[in-house]
PDB file of C-alpha atoms and ligand atoms in Angstrom:
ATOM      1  CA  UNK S   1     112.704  88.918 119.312  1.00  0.00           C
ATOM      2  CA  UNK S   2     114.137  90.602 116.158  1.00  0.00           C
ATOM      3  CA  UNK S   3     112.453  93.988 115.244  1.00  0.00           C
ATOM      4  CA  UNK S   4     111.161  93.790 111.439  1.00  0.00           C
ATOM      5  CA  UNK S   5     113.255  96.213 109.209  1.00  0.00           C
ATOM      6  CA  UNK S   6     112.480  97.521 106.061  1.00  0.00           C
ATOM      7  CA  UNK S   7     114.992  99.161 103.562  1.00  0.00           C
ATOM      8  CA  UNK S   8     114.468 101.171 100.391  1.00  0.00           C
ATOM      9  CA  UNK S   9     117.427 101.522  98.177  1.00  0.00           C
ATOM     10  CA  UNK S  10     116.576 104.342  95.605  1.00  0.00           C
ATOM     11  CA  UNK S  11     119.676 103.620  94.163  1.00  0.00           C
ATOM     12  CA  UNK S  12     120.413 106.515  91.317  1.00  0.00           C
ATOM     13  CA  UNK S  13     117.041 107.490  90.823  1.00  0.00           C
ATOM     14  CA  UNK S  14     114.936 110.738  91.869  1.00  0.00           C
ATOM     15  CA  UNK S  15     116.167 114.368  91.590  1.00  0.00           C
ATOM     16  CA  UNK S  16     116.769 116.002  95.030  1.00  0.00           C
ATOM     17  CA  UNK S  17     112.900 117.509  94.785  1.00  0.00           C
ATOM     18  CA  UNK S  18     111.540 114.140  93.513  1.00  0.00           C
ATOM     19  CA  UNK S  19     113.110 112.825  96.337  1.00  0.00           C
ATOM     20  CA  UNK S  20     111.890 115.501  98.739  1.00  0.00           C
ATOM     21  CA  UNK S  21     108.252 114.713  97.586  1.00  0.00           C
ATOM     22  CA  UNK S  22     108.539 110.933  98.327  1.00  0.00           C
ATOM     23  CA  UNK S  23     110.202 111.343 101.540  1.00  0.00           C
ATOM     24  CA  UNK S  24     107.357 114.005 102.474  1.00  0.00           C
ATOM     25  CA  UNK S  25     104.591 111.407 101.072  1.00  0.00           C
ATOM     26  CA  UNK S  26     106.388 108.716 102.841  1.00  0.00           C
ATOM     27  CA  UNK S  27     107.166 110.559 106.133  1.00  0.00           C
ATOM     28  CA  UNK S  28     103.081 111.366 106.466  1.00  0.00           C
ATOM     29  CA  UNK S  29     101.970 107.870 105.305  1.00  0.00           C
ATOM     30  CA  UNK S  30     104.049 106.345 108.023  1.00  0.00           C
ATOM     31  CA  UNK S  31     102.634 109.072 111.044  1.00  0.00           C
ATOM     32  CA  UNK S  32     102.730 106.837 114.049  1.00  0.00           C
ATOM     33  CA  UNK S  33     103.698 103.791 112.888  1.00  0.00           C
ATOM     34  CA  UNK S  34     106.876 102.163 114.490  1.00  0.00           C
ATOM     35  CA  UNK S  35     108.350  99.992 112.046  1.00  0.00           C
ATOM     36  CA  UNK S  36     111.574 100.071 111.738  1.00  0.00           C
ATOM     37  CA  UNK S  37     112.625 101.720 108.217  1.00  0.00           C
ATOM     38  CA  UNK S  38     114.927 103.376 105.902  1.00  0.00           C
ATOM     39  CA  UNK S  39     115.217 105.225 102.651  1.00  0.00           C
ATOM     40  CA  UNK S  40     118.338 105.257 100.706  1.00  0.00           C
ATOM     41  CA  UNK S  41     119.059 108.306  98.307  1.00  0.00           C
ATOM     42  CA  UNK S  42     121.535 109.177  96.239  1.00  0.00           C
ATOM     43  CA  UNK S  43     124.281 111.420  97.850  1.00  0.00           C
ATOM     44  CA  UNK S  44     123.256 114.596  96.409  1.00  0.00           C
ATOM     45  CA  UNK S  45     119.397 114.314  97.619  1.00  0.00           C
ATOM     46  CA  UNK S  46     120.325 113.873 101.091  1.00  0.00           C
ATOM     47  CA  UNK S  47     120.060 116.959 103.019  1.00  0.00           C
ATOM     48  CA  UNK S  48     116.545 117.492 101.058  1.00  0.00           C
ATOM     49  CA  UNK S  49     115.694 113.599 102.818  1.00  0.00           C
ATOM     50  CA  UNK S  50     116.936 114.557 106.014  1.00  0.00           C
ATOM     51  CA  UNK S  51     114.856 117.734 106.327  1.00  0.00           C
ATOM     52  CA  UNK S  52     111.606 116.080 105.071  1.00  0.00           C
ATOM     53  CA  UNK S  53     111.590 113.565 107.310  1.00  0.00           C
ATOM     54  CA  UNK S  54     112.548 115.346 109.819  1.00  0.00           C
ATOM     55  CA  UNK S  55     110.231 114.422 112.838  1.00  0.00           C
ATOM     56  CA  UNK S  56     109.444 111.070 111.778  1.00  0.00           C
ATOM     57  CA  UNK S  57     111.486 107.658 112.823  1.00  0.00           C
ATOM     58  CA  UNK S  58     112.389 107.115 109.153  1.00  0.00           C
ATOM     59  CA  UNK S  59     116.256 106.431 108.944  1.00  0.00           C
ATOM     60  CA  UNK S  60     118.268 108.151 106.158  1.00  0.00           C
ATOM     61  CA  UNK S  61     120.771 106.134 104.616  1.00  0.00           C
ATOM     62  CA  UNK S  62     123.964 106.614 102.160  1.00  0.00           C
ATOM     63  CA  UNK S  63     124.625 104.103  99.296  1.00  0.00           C
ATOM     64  CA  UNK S  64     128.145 103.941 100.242  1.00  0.00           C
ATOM     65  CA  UNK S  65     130.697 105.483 102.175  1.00  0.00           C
ATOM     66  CA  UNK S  66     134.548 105.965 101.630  1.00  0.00           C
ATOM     67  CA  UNK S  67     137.014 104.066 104.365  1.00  0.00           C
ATOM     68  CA  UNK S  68     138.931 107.228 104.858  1.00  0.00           C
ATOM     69  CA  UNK S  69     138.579 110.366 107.313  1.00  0.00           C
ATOM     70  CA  UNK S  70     139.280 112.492 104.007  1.00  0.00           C
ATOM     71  CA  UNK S  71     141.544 113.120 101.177  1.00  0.00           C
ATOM     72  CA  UNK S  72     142.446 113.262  97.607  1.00  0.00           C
ATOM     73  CA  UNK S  73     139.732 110.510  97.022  1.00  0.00           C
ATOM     74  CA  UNK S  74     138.446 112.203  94.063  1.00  0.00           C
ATOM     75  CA  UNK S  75     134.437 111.676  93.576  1.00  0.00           C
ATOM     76  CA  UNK S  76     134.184 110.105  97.178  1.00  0.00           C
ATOM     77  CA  UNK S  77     132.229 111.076 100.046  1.00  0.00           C
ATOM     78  CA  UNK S  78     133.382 110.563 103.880  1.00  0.00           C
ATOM     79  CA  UNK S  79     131.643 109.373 107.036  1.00  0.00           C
ATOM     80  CA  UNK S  80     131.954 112.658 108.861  1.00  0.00           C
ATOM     81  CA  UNK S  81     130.836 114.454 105.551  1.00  0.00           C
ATOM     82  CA  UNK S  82     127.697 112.105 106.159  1.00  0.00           C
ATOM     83  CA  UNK S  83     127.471 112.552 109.986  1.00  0.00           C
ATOM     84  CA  UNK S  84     127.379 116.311 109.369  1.00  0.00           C
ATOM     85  CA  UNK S  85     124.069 116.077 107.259  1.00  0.00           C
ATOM     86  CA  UNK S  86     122.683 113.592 110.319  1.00  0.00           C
ATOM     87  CA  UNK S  87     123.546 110.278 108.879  1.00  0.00           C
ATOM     88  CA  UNK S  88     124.060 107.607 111.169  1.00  0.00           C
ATOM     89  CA  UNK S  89     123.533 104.684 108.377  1.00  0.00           C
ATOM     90  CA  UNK S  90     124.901 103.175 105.323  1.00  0.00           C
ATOM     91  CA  UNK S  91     124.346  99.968 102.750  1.00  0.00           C
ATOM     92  CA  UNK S  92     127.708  98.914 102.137  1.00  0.00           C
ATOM     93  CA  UNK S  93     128.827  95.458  99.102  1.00  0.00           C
ATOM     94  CA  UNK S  94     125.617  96.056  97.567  1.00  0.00           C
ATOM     95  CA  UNK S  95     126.329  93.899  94.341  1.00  0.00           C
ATOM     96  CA  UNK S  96     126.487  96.788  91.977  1.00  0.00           C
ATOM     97  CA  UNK S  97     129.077  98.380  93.942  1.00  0.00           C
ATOM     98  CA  UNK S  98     130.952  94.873  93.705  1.00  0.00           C
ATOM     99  CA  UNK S  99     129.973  93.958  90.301  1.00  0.00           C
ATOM    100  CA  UNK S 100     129.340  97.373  88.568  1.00  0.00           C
ATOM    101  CA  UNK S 101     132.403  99.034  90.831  1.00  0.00           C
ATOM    102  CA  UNK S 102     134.770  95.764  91.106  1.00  0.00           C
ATOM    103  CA  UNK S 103     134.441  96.231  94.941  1.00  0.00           C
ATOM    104  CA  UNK S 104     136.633  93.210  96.609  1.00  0.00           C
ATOM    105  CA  UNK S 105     135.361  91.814  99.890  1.00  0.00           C
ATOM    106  CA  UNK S 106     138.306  93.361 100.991  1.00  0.00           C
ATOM    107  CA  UNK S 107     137.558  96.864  99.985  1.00  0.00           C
ATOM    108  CA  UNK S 108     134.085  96.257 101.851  1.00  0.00           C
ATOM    109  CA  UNK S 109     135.626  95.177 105.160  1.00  0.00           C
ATOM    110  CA  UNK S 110     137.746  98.341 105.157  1.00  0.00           C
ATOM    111  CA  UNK S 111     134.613 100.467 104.549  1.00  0.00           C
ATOM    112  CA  UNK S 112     132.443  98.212 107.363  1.00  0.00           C
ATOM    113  CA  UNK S 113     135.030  98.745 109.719  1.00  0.00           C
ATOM    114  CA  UNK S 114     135.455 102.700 109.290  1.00  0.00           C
ATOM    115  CA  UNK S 115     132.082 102.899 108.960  1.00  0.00           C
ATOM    116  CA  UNK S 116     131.679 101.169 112.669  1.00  0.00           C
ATOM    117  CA  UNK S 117     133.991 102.850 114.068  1.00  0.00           C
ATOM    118  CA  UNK S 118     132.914 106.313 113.122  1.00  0.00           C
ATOM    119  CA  UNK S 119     129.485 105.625 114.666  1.00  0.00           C
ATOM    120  CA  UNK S 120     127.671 104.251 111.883  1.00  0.00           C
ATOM    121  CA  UNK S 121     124.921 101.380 111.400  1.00  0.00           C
ATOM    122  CA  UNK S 122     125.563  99.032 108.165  1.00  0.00           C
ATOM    123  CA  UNK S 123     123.561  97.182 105.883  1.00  0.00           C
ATOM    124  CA  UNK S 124     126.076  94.633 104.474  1.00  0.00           C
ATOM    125  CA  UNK S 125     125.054  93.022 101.340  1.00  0.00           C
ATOM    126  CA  UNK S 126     126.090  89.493 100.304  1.00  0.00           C
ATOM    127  CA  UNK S 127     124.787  87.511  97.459  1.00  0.00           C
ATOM    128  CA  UNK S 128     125.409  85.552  94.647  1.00  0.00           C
ATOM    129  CA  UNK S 129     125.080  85.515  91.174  1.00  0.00           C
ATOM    130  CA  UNK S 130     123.417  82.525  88.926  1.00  0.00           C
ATOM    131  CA  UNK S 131     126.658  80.901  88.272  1.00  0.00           C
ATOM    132  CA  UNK S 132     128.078  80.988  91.596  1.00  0.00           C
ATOM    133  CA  UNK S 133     124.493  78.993  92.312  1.00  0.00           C
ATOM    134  CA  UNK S 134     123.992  76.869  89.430  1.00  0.00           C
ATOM    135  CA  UNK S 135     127.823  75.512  89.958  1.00  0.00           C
ATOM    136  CA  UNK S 136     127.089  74.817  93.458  1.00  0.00           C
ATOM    137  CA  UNK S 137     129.380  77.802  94.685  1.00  0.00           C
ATOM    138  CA  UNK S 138     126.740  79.446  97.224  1.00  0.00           C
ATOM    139  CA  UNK S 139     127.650  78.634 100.211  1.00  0.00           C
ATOM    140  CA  UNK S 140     131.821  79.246  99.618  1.00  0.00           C
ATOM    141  CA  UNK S 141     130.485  82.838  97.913  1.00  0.00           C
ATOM    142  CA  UNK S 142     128.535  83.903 101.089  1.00  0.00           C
ATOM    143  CA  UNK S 143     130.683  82.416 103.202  1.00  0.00           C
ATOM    144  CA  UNK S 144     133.149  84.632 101.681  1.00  0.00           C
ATOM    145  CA  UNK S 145     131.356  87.410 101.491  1.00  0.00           C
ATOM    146  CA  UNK S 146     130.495  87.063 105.152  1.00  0.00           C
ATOM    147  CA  UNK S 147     133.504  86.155 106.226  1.00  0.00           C
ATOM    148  CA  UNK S 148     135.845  88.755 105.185  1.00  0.00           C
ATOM    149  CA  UNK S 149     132.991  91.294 105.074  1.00  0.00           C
ATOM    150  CA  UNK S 150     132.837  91.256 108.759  1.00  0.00           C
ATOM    151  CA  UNK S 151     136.399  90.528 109.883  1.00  0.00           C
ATOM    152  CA  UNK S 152     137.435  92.262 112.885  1.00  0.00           C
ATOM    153  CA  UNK S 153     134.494  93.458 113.394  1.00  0.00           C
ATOM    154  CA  UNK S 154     134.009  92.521 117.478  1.00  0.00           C
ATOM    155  CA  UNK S 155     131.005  90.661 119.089  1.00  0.00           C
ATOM    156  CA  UNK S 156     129.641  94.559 120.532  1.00  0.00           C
ATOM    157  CA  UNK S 157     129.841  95.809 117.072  1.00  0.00           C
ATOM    158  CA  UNK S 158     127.484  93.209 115.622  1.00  0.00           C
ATOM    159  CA  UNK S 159     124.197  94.779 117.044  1.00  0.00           C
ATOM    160  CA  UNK S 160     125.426  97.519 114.450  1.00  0.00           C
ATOM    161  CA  UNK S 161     125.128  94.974 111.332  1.00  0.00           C
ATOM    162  CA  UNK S 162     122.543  94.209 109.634  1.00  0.00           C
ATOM    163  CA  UNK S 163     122.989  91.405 106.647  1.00  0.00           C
ATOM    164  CA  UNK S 164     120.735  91.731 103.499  1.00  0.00           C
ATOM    165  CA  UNK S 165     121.097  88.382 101.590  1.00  0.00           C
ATOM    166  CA  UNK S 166     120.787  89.550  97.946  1.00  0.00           C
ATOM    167  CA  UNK S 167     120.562  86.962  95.424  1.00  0.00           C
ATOM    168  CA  UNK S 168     122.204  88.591  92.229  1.00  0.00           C
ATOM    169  CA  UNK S 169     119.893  87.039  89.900  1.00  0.00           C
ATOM    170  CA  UNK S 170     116.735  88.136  91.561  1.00  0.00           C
ATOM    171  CA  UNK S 171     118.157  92.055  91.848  1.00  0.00           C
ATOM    172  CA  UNK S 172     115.573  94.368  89.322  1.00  0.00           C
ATOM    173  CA  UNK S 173     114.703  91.324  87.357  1.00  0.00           C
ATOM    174  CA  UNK S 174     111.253  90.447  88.990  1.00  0.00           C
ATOM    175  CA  UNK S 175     112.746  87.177  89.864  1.00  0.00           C
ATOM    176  CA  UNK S 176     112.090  86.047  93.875  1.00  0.00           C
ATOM    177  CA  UNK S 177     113.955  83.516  95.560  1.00  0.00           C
ATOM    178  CA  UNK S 178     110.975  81.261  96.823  1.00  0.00           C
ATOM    179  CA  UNK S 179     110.111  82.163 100.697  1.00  0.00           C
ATOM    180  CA  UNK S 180     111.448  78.892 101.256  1.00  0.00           C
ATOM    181  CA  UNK S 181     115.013  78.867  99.370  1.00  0.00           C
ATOM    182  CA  UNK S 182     115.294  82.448 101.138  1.00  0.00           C
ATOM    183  CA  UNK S 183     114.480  81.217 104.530  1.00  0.00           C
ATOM    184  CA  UNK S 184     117.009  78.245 104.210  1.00  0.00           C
ATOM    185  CA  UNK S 185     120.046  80.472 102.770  1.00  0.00           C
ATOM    186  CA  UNK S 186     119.343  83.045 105.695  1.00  0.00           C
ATOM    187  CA  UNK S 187     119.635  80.084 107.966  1.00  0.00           C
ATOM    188  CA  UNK S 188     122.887  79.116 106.670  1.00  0.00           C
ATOM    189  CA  UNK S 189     123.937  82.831 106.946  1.00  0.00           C
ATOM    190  CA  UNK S 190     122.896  82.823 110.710  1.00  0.00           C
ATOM    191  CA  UNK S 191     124.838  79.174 111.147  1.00  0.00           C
ATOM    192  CA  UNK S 192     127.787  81.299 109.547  1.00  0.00           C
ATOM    193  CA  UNK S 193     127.425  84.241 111.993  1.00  0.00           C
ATOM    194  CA  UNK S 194     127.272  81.864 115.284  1.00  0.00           C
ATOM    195  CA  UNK S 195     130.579  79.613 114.242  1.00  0.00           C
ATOM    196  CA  UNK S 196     132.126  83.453 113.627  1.00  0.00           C
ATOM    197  CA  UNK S 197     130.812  84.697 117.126  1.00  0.00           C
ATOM    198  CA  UNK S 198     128.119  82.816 118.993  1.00  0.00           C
ATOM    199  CA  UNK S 199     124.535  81.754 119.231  1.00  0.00           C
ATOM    200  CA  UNK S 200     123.416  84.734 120.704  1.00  0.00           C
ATOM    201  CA  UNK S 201     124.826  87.283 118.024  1.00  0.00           C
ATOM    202  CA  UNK S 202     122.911  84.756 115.446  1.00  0.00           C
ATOM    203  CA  UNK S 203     119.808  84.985 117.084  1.00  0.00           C
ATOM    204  CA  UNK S 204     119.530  88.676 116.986  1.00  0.00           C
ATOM    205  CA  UNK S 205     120.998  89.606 113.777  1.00  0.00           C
ATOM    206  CA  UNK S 206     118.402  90.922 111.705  1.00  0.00           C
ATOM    207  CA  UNK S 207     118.903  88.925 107.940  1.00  0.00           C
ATOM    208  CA  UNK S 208     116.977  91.162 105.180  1.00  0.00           C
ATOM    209  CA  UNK S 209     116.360  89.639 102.118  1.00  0.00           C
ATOM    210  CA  UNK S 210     116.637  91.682  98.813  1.00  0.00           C
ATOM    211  CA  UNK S 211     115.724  90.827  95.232  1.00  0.00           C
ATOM    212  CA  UNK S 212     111.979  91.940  93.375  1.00  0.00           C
ATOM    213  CA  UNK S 213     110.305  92.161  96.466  1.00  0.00           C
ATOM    214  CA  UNK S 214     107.130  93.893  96.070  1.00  0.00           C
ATOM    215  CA  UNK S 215     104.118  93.864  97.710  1.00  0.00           C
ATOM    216  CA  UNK S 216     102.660  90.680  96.265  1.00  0.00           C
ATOM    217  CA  UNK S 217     105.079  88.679  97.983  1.00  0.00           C
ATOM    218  CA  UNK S 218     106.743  89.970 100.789  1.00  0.00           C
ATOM    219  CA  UNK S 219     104.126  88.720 103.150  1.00  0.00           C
ATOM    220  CA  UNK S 220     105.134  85.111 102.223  1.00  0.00           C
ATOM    221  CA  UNK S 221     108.653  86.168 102.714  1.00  0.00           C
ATOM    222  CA  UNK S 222     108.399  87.572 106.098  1.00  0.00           C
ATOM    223  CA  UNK S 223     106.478  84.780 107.647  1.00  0.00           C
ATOM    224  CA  UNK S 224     109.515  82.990 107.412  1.00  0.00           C
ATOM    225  CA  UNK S 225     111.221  82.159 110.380  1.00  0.00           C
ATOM    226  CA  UNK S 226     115.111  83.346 109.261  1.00  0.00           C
ATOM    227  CA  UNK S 227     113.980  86.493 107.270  1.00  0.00           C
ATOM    228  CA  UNK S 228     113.480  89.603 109.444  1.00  0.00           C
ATOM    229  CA  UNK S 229     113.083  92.733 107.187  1.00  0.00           C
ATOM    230  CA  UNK S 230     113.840  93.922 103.184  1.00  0.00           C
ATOM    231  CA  UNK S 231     115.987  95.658 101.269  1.00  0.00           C
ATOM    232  CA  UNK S 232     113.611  96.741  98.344  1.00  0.00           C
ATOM    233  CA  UNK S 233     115.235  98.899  95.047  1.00  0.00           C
ATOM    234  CA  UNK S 234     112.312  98.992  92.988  1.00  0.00           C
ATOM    235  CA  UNK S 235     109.473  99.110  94.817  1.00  0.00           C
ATOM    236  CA  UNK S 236     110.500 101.844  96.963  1.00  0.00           C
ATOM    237  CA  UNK S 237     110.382 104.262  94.663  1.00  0.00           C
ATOM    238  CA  UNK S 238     106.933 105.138  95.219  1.00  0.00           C
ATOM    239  CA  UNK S 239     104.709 105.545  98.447  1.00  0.00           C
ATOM    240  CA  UNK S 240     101.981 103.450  96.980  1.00  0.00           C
ATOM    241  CA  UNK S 241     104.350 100.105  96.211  1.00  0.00           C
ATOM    242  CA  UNK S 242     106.761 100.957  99.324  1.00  0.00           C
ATOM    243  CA  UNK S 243     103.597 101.354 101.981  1.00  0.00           C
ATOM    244  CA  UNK S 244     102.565  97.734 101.578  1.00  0.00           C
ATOM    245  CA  UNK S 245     105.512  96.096 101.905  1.00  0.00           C
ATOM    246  CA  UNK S 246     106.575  98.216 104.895  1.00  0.00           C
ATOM    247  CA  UNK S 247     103.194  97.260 106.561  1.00  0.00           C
ATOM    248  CA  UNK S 248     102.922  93.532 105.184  1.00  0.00           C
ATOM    249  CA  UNK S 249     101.826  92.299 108.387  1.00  0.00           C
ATOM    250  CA  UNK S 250      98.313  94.949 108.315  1.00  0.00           C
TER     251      UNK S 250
HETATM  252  C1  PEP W   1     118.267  96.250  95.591  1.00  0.00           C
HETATM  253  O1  PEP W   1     118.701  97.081  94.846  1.00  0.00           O
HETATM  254  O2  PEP W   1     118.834  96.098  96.699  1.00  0.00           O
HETATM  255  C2  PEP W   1     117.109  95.456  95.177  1.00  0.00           C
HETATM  256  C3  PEP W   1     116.775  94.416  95.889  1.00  0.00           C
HETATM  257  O3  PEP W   1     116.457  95.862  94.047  1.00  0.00           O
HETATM  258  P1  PEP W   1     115.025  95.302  93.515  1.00  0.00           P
HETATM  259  O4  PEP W   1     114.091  95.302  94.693  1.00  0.00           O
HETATM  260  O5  PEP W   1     114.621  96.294  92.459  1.00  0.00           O
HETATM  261  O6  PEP W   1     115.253  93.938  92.996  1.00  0.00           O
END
């Protein structure tokens, strides 16, 4: 049975205090309830996260993480640098790092696996863009993505992943994939994940999906039988949009 998990990614928005208040507002909204969730800020409003939510079982997430202990990596932030502050989790390919950023699956496998092995839990994003899809290139593209995302990454590691499936086109534009055209691409992702390592690993891999979700429609989106949790930008910038999707099911 796969545990429903719901992500915000506040992406480069919110002050450190803005973000203090939401995490506060957040952290007392979601008093005793035990969904599984997570708030992403930006770098520099961490520690504020960390201490308001202290208490509560919301996660605190980086954006991205550097694949080396430390350095002359100018502008870059490290895993223990994170794991000092009392992060434990991290979104890594989201497709503005790859398309913004020019981050190769390559450069994302390097991160995943430094990231694993330094004790960390990772969103990995995959997704494509409108061309990739409208020249019948999705499946090679998340295939790809999934591939090479995850290579050497071993069979115990895997109950570290999670995979948000992040259509491009449907990022900030208040485009959805349909519940169904979602359900059927996390299916192939899951079919991916099983020929990679086995049924087993599929079954419990928790597939977000990610693109204009919002409380409208992520009920439709999580009755569907492959989709197991969100990974909302948007809509998680405020308690009042973020609370109902976290709690679709009440
Ligand atoms: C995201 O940034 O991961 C995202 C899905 O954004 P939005 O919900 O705004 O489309």
């Amino acid at each position: 049975m796969r545990k429903p998990y719901i992500a915000g990614n506040w992406k480069m928005n919110l002050t450190p205090s803005e973000a203090a208040k939401l995490a506060t507002e957040l952290a007392a909204a979601l008093k005793g309830n035990d969904r599984k969730v997570m708030v992403a800020p930006s770098f520099v409003s961490i520690p504020a996260v960390v201490n308001a939510v202290k208490g509560s079982n919301i996660i605190v997430a980086a954006q991205n993480v550097n694949d080396h202990k430390s350095g002359a990596f100018t502008g870059e932030v490290s895993t223990s640098q994170l794991a000092d502050l009392g992060v434990k989790d991290v979104i890594l390919g989201h497709s503005e790092r790859r398309h913004i950023y020019g981050e190769s699956n390559e450069l994302i496998n390097s991160k995943v696996l430094f990231a694993l092995e330094n004790g960390f839990d990772v969103v990995l994003c995959v997704g494509e863009t409108l061309d990739e899809r409208e020249s019948g290139n999705l499946e090679k593209v998340l295939g790809d993505q999934v591939t090479i995302g995850l290579k050497g990454v071993a069979k115990e590691q895997m109950s570290h992943i999670t995979i948000a499936y992040e259509p491009v086109w449907a990022i900030g534009t208040g485009k959805t994939a349909t519940p169904e055209d979602a359900d059927s691409t996390h299916k192939v992702i899951r079919k991916m994940i099983a020929g990679l390592y086995d049924e087993s690993v599929a079954e419990d891999l928790i597939i977000q999906y990610g693109g204009s979700v919002n409380a409208s429609n992520v009920k439709a989106l999580m009755a569907k039988e492959n989709i197991d949790g969100a990974l909302v930008g948007g809509a998680s910038l405020s308690v009042e949009k973020f609370l109902p999707i976290v709690n679709f099911d009440k």
